[in-house]
Coordinates of C-alpha atoms in Angstrom, one line a residue:
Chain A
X1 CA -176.4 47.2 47.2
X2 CA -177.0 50.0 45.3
X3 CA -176.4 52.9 47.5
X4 CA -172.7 54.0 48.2
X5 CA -170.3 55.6 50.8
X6 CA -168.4 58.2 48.8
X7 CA -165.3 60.2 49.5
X8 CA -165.8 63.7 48.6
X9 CA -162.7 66.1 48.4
X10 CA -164.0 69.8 48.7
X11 CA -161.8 72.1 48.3
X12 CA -159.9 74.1 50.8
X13 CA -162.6 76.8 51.6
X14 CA -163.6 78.6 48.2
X15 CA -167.1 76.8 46.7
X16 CA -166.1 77.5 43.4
X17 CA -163.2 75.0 44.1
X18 CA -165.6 72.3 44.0
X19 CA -165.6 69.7 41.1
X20 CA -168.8 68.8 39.0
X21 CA -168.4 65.6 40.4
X22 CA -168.7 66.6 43.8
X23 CA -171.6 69.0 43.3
X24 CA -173.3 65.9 41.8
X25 CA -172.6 63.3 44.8
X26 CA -173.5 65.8 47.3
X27 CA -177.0 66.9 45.1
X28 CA -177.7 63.1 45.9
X29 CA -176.6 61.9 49.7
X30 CA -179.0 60.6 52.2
X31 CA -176.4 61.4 54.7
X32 CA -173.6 63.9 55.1
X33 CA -170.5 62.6 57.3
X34 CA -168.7 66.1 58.5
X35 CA -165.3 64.6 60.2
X36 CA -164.1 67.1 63.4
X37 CA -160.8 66.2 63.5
X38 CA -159.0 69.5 63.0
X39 CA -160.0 72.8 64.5
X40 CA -162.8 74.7 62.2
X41 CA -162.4 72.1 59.6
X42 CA -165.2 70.2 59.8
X43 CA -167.4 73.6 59.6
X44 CA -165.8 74.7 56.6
X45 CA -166.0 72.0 54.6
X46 CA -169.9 71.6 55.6
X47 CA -170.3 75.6 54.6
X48 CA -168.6 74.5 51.5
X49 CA -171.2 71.8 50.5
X50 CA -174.1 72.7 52.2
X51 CA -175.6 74.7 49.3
X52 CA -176.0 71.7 47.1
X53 CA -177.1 69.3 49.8
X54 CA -181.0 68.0 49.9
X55 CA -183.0 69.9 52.3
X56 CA -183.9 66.5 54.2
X57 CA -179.8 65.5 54.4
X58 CA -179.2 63.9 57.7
X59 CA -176.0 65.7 59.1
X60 CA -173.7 63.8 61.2
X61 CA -170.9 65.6 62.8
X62 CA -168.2 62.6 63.6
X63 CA -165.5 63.1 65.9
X64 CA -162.1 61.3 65.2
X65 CA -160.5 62.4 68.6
X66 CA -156.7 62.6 68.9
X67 CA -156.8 60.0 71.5
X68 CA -153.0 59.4 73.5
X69 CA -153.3 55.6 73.6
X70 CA -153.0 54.6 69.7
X71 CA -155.5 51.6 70.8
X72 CA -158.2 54.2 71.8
X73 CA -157.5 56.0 68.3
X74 CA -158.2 52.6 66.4
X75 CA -161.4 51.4 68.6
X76 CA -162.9 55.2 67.9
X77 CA -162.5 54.8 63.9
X78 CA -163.8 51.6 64.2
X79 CA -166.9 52.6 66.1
X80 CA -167.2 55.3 63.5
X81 CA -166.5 52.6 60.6
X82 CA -169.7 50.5 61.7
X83 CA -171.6 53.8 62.0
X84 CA -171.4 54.2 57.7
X85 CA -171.8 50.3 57.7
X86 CA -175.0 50.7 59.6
X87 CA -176.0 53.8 57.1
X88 CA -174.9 51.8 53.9
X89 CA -177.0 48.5 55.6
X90 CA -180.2 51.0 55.5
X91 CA -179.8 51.9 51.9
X92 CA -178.4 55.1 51.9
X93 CA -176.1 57.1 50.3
X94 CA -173.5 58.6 52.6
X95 CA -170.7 60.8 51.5
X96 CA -167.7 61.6 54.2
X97 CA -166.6 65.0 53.2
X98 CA -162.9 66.6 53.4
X99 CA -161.1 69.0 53.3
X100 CA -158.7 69.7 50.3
X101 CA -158.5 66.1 48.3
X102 CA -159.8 62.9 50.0
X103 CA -156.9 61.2 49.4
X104 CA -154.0 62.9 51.2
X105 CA -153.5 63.7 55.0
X106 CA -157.5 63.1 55.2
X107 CA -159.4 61.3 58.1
X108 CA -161.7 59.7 55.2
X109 CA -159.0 56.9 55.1
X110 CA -159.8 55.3 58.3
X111 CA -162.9 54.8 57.4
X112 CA -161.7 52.6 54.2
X113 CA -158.6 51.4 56.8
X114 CA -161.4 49.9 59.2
X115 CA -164.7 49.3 57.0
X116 CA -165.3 45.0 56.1
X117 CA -164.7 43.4 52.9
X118 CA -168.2 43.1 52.2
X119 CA -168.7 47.3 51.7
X120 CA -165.5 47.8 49.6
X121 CA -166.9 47.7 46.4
X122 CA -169.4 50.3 47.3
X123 CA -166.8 52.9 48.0
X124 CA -166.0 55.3 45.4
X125 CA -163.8 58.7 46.1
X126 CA -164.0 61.7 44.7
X127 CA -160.6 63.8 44.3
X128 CA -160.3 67.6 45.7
X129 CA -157.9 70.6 45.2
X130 CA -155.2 69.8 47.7
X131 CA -154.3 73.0 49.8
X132 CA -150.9 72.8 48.2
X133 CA -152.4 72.6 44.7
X134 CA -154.8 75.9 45.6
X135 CA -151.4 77.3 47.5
X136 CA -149.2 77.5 44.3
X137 CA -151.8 78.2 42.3
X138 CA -153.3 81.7 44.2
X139 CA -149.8 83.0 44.5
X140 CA -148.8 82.3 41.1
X141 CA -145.6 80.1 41.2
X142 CA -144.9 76.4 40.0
X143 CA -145.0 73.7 42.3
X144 CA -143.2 71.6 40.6
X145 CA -141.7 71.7 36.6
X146 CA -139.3 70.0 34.1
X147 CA -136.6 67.2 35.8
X148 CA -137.7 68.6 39.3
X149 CA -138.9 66.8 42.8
X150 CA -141.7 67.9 44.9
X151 CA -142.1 66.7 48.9
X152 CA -145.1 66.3 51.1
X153 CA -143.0 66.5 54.7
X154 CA -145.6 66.3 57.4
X155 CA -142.7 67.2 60.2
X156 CA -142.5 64.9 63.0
X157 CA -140.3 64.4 65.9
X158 CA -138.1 62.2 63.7
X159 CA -138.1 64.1 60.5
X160 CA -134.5 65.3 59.5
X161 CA -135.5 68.6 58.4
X162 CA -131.9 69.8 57.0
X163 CA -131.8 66.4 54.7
X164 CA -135.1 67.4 53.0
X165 CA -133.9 70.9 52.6
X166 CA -130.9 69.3 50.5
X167 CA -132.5 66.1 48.9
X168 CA -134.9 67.7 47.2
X169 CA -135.9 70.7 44.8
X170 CA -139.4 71.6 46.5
X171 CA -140.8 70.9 49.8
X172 CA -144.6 71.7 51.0
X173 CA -144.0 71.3 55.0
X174 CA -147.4 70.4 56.7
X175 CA -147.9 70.7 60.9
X176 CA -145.4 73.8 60.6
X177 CA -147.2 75.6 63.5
X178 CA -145.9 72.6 65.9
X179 CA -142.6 72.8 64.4
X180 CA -141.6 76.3 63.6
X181 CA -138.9 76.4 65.7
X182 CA -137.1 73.5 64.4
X183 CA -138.1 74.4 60.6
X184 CA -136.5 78.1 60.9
X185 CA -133.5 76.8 62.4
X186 CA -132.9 74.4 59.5
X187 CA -133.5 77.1 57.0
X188 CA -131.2 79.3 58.6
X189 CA -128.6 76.7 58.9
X190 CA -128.5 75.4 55.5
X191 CA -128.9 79.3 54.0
X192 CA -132.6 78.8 52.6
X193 CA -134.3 81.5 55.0
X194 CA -134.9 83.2 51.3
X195 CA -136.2 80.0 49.8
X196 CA -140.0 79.9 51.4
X197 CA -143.4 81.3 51.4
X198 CA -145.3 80.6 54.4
X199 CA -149.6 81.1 54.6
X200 CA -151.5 80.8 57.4
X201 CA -155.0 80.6 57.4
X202 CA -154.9 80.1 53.5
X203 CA -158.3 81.6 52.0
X204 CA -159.3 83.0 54.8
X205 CA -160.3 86.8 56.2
X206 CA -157.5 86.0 58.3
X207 CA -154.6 84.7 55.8
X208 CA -151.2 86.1 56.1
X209 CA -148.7 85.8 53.9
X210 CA -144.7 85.6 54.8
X211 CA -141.6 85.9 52.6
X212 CA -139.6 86.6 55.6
X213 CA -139.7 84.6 58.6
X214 CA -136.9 85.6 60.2
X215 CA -138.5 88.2 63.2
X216 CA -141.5 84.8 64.0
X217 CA -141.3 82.8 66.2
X218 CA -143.5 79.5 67.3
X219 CA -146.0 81.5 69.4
X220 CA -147.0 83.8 66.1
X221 CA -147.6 80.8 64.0
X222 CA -151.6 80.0 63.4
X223 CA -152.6 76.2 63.4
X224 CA -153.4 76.6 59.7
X225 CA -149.8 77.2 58.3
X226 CA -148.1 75.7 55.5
X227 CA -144.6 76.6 54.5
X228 CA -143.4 75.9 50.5
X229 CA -139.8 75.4 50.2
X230 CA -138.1 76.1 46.3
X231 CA -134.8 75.9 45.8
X232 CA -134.5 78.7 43.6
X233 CA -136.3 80.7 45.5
X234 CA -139.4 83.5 45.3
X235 CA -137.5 86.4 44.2
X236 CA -139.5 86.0 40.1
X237 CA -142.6 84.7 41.5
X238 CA -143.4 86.8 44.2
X239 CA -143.7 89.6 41.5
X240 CA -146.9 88.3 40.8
X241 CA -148.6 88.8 43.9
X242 CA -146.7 91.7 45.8
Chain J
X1 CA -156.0 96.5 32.3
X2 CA -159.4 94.5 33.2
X3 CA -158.8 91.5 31.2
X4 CA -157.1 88.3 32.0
X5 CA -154.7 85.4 31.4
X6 CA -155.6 82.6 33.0
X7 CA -154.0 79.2 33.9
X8 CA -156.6 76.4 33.8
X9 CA -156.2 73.0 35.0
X10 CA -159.1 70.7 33.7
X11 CA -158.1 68.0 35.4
X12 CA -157.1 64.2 34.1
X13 CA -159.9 63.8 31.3
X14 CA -163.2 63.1 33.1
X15 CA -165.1 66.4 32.5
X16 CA -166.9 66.2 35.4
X17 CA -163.5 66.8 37.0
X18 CA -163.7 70.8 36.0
X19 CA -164.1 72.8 39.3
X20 CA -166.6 75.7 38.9
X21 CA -164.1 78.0 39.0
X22 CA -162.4 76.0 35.8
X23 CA -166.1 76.5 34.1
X24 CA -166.8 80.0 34.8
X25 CA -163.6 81.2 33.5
X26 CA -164.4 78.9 30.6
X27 CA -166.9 80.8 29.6
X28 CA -165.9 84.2 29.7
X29 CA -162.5 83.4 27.2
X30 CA -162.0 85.4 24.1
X31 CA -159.6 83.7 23.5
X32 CA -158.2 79.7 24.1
X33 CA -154.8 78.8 24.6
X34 CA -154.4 74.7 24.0
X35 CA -150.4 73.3 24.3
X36 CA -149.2 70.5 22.4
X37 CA -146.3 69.6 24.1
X38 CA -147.1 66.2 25.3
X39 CA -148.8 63.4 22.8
X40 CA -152.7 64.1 22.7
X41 CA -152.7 66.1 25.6
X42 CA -154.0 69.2 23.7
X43 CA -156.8 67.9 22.3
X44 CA -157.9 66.1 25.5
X45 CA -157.4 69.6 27.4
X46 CA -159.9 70.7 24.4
X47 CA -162.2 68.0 24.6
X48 CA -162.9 68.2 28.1
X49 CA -163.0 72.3 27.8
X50 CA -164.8 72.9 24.7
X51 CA -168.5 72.2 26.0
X52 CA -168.2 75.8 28.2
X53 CA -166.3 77.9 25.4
X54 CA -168.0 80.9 23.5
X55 CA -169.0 79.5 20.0
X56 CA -166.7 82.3 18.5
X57 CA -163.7 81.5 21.2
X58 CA -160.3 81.6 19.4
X59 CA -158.6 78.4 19.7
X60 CA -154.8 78.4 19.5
X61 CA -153.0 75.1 19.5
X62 CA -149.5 76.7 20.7
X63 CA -146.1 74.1 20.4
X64 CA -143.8 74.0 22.9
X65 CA -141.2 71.8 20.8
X66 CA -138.7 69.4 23.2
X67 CA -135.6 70.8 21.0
X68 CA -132.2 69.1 22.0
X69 CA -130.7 72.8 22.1
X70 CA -131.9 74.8 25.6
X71 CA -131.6 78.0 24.0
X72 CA -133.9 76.8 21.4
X73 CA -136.4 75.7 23.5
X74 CA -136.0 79.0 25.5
X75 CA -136.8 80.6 22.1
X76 CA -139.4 79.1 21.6
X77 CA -141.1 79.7 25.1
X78 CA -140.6 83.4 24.1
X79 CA -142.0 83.6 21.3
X80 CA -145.1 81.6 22.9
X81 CA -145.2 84.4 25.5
X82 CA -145.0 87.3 23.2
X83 CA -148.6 85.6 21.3
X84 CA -150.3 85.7 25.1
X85 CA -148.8 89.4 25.1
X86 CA -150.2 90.7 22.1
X87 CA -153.7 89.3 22.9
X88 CA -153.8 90.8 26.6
X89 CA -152.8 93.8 24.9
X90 CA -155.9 93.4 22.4
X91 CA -158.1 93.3 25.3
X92 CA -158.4 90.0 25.3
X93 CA -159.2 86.9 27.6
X94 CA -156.7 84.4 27.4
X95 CA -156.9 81.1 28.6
X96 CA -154.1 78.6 28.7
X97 CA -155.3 75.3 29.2
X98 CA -153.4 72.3 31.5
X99 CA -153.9 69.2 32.1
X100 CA -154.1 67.9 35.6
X101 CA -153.2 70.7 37.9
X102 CA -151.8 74.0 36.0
X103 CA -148.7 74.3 38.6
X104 CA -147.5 70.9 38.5
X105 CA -145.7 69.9 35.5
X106 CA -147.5 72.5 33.6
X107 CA -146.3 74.0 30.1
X108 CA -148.7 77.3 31.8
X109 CA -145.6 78.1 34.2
X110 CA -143.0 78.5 30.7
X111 CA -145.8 81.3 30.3
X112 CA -145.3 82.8 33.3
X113 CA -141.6 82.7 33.6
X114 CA -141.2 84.6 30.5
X115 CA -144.1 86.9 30.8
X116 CA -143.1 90.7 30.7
X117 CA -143.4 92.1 34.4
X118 CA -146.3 94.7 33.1
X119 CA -148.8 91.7 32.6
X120 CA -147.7 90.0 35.9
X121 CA -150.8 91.6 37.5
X122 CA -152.9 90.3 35.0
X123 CA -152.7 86.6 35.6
X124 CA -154.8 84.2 37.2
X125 CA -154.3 80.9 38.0
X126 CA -156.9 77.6 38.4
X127 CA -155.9 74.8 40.5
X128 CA -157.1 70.9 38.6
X129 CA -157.4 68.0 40.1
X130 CA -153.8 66.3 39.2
X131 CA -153.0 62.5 37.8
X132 CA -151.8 61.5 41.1
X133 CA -154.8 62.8 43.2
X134 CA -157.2 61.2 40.2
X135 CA -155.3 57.8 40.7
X136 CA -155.7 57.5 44.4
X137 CA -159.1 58.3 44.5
X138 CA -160.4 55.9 41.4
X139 CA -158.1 52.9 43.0
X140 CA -159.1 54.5 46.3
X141 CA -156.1 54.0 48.0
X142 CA -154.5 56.9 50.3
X143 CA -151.6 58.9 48.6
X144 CA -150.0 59.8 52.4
X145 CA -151.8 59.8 55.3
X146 CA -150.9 60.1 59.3
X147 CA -147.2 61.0 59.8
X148 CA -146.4 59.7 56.5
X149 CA -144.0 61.8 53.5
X150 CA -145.2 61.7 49.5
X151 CA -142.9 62.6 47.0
X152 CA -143.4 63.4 43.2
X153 CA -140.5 62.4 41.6
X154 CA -139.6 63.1 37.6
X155 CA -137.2 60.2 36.4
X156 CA -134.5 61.7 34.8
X157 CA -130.6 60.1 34.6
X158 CA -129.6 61.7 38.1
X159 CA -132.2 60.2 39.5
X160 CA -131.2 57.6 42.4
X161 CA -134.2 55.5 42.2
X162 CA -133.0 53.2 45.4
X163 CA -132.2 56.0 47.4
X164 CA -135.9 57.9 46.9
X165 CA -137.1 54.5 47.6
X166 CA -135.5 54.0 51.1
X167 CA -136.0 57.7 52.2
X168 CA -139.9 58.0 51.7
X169 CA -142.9 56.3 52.7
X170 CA -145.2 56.9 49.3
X171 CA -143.6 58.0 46.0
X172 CA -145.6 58.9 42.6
X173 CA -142.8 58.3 39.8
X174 CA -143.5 60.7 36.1
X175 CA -141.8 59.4 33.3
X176 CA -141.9 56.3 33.8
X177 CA -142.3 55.0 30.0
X178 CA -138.2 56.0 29.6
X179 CA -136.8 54.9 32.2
X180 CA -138.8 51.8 33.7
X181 CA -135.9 49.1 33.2
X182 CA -133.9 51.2 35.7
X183 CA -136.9 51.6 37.8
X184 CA -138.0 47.7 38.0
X185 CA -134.0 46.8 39.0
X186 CA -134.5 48.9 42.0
X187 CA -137.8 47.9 42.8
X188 CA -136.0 44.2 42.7
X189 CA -132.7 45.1 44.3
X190 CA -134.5 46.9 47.5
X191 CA -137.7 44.3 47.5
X192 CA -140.3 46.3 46.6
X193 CA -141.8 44.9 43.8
X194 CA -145.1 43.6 45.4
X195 CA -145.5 47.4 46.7
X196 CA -146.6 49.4 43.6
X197 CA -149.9 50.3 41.8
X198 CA -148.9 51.2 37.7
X199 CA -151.6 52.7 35.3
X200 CA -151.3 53.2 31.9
X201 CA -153.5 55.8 29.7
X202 CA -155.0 56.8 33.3
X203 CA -159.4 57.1 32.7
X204 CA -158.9 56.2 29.1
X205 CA -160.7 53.3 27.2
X206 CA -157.0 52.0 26.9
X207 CA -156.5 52.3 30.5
X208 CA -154.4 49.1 32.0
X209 CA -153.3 48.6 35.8
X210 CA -150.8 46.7 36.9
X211 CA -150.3 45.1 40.7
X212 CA -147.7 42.8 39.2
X213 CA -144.9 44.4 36.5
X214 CA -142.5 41.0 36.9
X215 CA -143.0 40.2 33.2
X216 CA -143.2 43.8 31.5
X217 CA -140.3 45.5 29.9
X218 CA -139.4 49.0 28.8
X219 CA -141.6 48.6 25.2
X220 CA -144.7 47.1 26.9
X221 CA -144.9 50.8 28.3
X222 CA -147.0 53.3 27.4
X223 CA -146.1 56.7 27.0
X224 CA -149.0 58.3 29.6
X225 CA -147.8 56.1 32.4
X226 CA -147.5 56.5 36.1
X227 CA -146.4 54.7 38.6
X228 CA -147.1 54.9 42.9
X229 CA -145.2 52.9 45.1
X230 CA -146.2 52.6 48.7
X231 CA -144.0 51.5 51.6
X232 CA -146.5 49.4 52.9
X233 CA -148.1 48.2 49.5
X234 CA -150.9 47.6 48.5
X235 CA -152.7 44.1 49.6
X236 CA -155.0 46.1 51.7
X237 CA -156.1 48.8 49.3
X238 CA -156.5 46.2 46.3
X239 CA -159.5 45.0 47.7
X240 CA -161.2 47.9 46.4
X241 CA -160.6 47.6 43.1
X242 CA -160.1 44.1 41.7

């Protein structure tokens, strides 16, 4: 087999964002894969691409539905798993394109979870600018520097919010729009309410940008927020952008 | 003011790993900023750069020593900062090249922190693709996915390796070259050994990988070397790569 099923990481919403790499993978696809798992995203990243995709590209909008049973999650990724099998058994090349990198918080992987033995030395993933990497970067402050620790926390029901706040120097806080309440009552508590930036709709005409959380609430929240914790605080690096 | 300085992540080494953002500010430098901080990094930053430059581009290879004394090394930073000064102040385009992503272990952000508040306007910063996103996407192997935390994690003396171990679900460990006797004890002591990926010199022709570190001590390690470990580990995900 000569064809592939690539991974393509896109970006968070800005073109430019994209990689040579990427612009060259999507230049050759028989078939775009355009996940709808997450409100809007499956449009954006498609906008994204769509300017170096062949005019002929098949487009295949797959749904990865947030099923309540975990069994019905599992049989829908495998039913979409032996849809790319079926592609890659006709010869074609078939990229799956996300949102921010491939590789982190991205529906790609249950394709790779779920696909047989026999495809996975076809695969081949291409990396993307993570919305936390784009995040730090369009307002100007580290990440993450010298003897420090940086955090991925997607919040869940059993995610000891406080414990991260106090292990660890820098915190990006995914699913903060389900969770504000419980976030902003941690902060408060453990005396970090100055410690945060927090951007909804990052990129967007309709980004905002918060310093100060403290008059929100959960209903103001957007579904696209994330929320960067530092230890030390914005007060130097917000200069850049304010 | 109308000209810039820019932060520039290139990404790992692959130059097809520049975003078009990364290239189009390439090509507009006056002037080129390359750090030698860490072993060949500079000139790999260069190499993967140097294809987009202006042929008369100023290229400054700019030290950032690891002197014992903080105050020196502070110095040092400053005086760094003053050189980007005087060029903005010349007109100029500055570029300050990173490897991997500029605001993640960057040598860029001792730029910024010591950067006069007047030229704080001025600045512009690139996201890269880092070595952790690069990793998980050439092994293709998910760096958090689902519910799941991911935490970067510089190995310094502090560090309580079996603790970060037990609290999250996939950890990328920097610095592993100095400290990977300590590190292999508590993969031992906690019984994780069989759940790691290592790779050495990352994309280059001296790359290795290692599923299995049971018979490698601390001189077997080179310095460019990273490790992941993944609660789960990685019997699934090998399957793509060996």
């Amino acid at each position: 087999m000569n064809n592939k099923f690539y991974g393509i990481g896109v970006g968070v919403g800005d073109p430019e964002q994209l990689t040579v790499k990427a612009i060259n993978i999507l230049k050759k696809l028989d078939v775009v894969i355009v996940p709808e798992a997450k409100k809007d995203e499956g449009s954006t990243a498609y906008n994204i691409s769509k300017q170096y995709l062949k005019d002929d590209v098949e487009v295949i909008f797959m749904e990865f539905a947030m099923l309540k049973d975990p069994l019905d999650r599992v049989a829908g990724r495998q039913a979409n798993t032996r849809v790319v099998e079926r592609l890659l058994d006709e010869g074609k090349n078939v990229g799956f394109l996300t949102i921010g990198d491939s590789m982190t918080y991205s529906t790609y992987v249950y394709i790779l979870e779920n696909i047989k033995d026999e495809y996975k030395k076809s695969i081949e993933t291409v990396p993307g600018i993570s919305s936390f990497a784009d995040m730090s970067s369009r307002f100007n402050f580290p990440l993450v520097m010298g003897d420090e620790s940086l955090k991925i926390v997607s919040i869940n029901d059993n995610t000891d919010i406080e414990k991260e706040l106090c292990d660890t120097d820098n915190i990006v806080f995914m699913k903060v729009s389900r969770n504000f309440d419980k976030l902003k009552k941690a902060l408060e508590k453990t005396g970090n309410m100055d410690n945060i930036i927090m951007v909804s709709n990052s990129g967007k005409d309709t980004e905002k940008v918060f310093y100060d959380i403290s008059n929100l609430t959960k209903q103001d929240i957007p579904y696209f927020t994330t929320m960067i914790f530092k230890k030390g605080g914005f007060n130097e690096w917000k200069k850049f952008s304010l």
